[in-house]
Amino acid sequence: MRETIVESGTEMSRICNIFNCTEEEIQSMSDSESLDTEILLKWSKLLEYDFSGFIAYI
């Protein structure tokens, strides 16, 4: 996800405002191995990238 964030050119201040959290929390979120579906959907909309392909079905 971090690569997609960089490629999008979205400013960190905008991302922090959207998620209402600090830059450190954003970095932690982008490095996380799992995210809540609601958060993943927010990232998808923000970055205009479909992350649903990364969801593993059991």
PDB file of C-alpha atoms in Angstrom:
ATOM      1  CA  MET A   1       0.000   0.000   0.000  1.00  0.00           C
ATOM      2  CA  ARG A   2       2.850   2.373   0.785  1.00  0.00           C
ATOM      3  CA  GLU A   3       3.990   2.257  -2.849  1.00  0.00           C
ATOM      4  CA  THR A   4       0.496   3.146  -4.035  1.00  0.00           C
ATOM      5  CA  ILE A   5       0.383   6.079  -1.615  1.00  0.00           C
ATOM      6  CA  VAL A   6       3.678   7.435  -2.952  1.00  0.00           C
ATOM      7  CA  GLU A   7       2.631   6.904  -6.583  1.00  0.00           C
ATOM      8  CA  SER A   8      -0.659   8.718  -6.003  1.00  0.00           C
ATOM      9  CA  GLY A   9       1.130  11.909  -4.998  1.00  0.00           C
ATOM     10  CA  THR A  10      -1.477  12.489  -2.287  1.00  0.00           C
ATOM     11  CA  GLU A  11      -0.143  14.808   0.392  1.00  0.00           C
ATOM     12  CA  MET A  12       0.288  13.277   3.828  1.00  0.00           C
ATOM     13  CA  SER A  13      -1.589  16.167   5.432  1.00  0.00           C
ATOM     14  CA  ARG A  14      -4.649  15.342   3.301  1.00  0.00           C
ATOM     15  CA  ILE A  15      -4.422  11.651   4.207  1.00  0.00           C
ATOM     16  CA  CYS A  16      -4.136  12.516   7.911  1.00  0.00           C
ATOM     17  CA  ASN A  17      -7.198  14.770   7.661  1.00  0.00           C
ATOM     18  CA  ILE A  18      -9.269  12.106   5.925  1.00  0.00           C
ATOM     19  CA  PHE A  19      -8.373   9.405   8.444  1.00  0.00           C
ATOM     20  CA  ASN A  20      -8.269  11.856  11.371  1.00  0.00           C
ATOM     21  CA  CYS A  21      -4.949  10.503  12.624  1.00  0.00           C
ATOM     22  CA  THR A  22      -1.227  11.262  12.771  1.00  0.00           C
ATOM     23  CA  GLU A  23       1.391  10.597  10.134  1.00  0.00           C
ATOM     24  CA  GLU A  24       2.832   7.848  12.330  1.00  0.00           C
ATOM     25  CA  GLU A  25      -0.569   6.154  12.498  1.00  0.00           C
ATOM     26  CA  ILE A  26      -0.876   6.358   8.702  1.00  0.00           C
ATOM     27  CA  GLN A  27       2.549   4.761   8.295  1.00  0.00           C
ATOM     28  CA  SER A  28       1.600   2.025  10.734  1.00  0.00           C
ATOM     29  CA  MET A  29      -1.659   1.450   8.863  1.00  0.00           C
ATOM     30  CA  SER A  30       0.104   1.255   5.501  1.00  0.00           C
ATOM     31  CA  ASP A  31       2.550  -1.328   6.874  1.00  0.00           C
ATOM     32  CA  SER A  32      -0.157  -3.416   8.522  1.00  0.00           C
ATOM     33  CA  GLU A  33      -0.772  -6.961   7.324  1.00  0.00           C
ATOM     34  CA  SER A  34      -4.497  -6.575   7.912  1.00  0.00           C
ATOM     35  CA  LEU A  35      -6.961  -3.705   7.838  1.00  0.00           C
ATOM     36  CA  ASP A  36     -10.616  -3.366   8.637  1.00  0.00           C
ATOM     37  CA  THR A  37     -12.720  -3.521   5.467  1.00  0.00           C
ATOM     38  CA  GLU A  38     -14.103  -0.049   6.120  1.00  0.00           C
ATOM     39  CA  ILE A  39     -10.587   1.407   6.310  1.00  0.00           C
ATOM     40  CA  LEU A  40      -9.523  -0.479   3.195  1.00  0.00           C
ATOM     41  CA  LEU A  41     -12.518   0.943   1.322  1.00  0.00           C
ATOM     42  CA  LYS A  42     -11.522   4.448   2.431  1.00  0.00           C
ATOM     43  CA  TRP A  43      -7.987   3.878   1.131  1.00  0.00           C
ATOM     44  CA  SER A  44      -9.369   2.561  -2.158  1.00  0.00           C
ATOM     45  CA  LYS A  45     -11.479   5.680  -2.652  1.00  0.00           C
ATOM     46  CA  LEU A  46      -8.724   8.062  -1.615  1.00  0.00           C
ATOM     47  CA  LEU A  47      -6.048   6.513  -3.809  1.00  0.00           C
ATOM     48  CA  GLU A  48      -8.424   5.518  -6.614  1.00  0.00           C
ATOM     49  CA  TYR A  49      -7.039   1.986  -6.418  1.00  0.00           C
ATOM     50  CA  ASP A  50      -8.975  -1.253  -6.038  1.00  0.00           C
ATOM     51  CA  PHE A  51      -7.438  -3.098  -3.101  1.00  0.00           C
ATOM     52  CA  SER A  52     -10.183  -5.749  -3.085  1.00  0.00           C
ATOM     53  CA  GLY A  53      -7.939  -8.113  -5.052  1.00  0.00           C
ATOM     54  CA  PHE A  54      -5.762  -8.410  -1.963  1.00  0.00           C
ATOM     55  CA  ILE A  55      -8.573  -9.781   0.177  1.00  0.00           C
ATOM     56  CA  ALA A  56      -8.107 -13.500   0.798  1.00  0.00           C
ATOM     57  CA  TYR A  57     -11.205 -15.637   0.864  1.00  0.00           C
ATOM     58  CA  ILE A  58     -11.206 -18.675   3.124  1.00  0.00           C
TER      59      ILE A  58
END
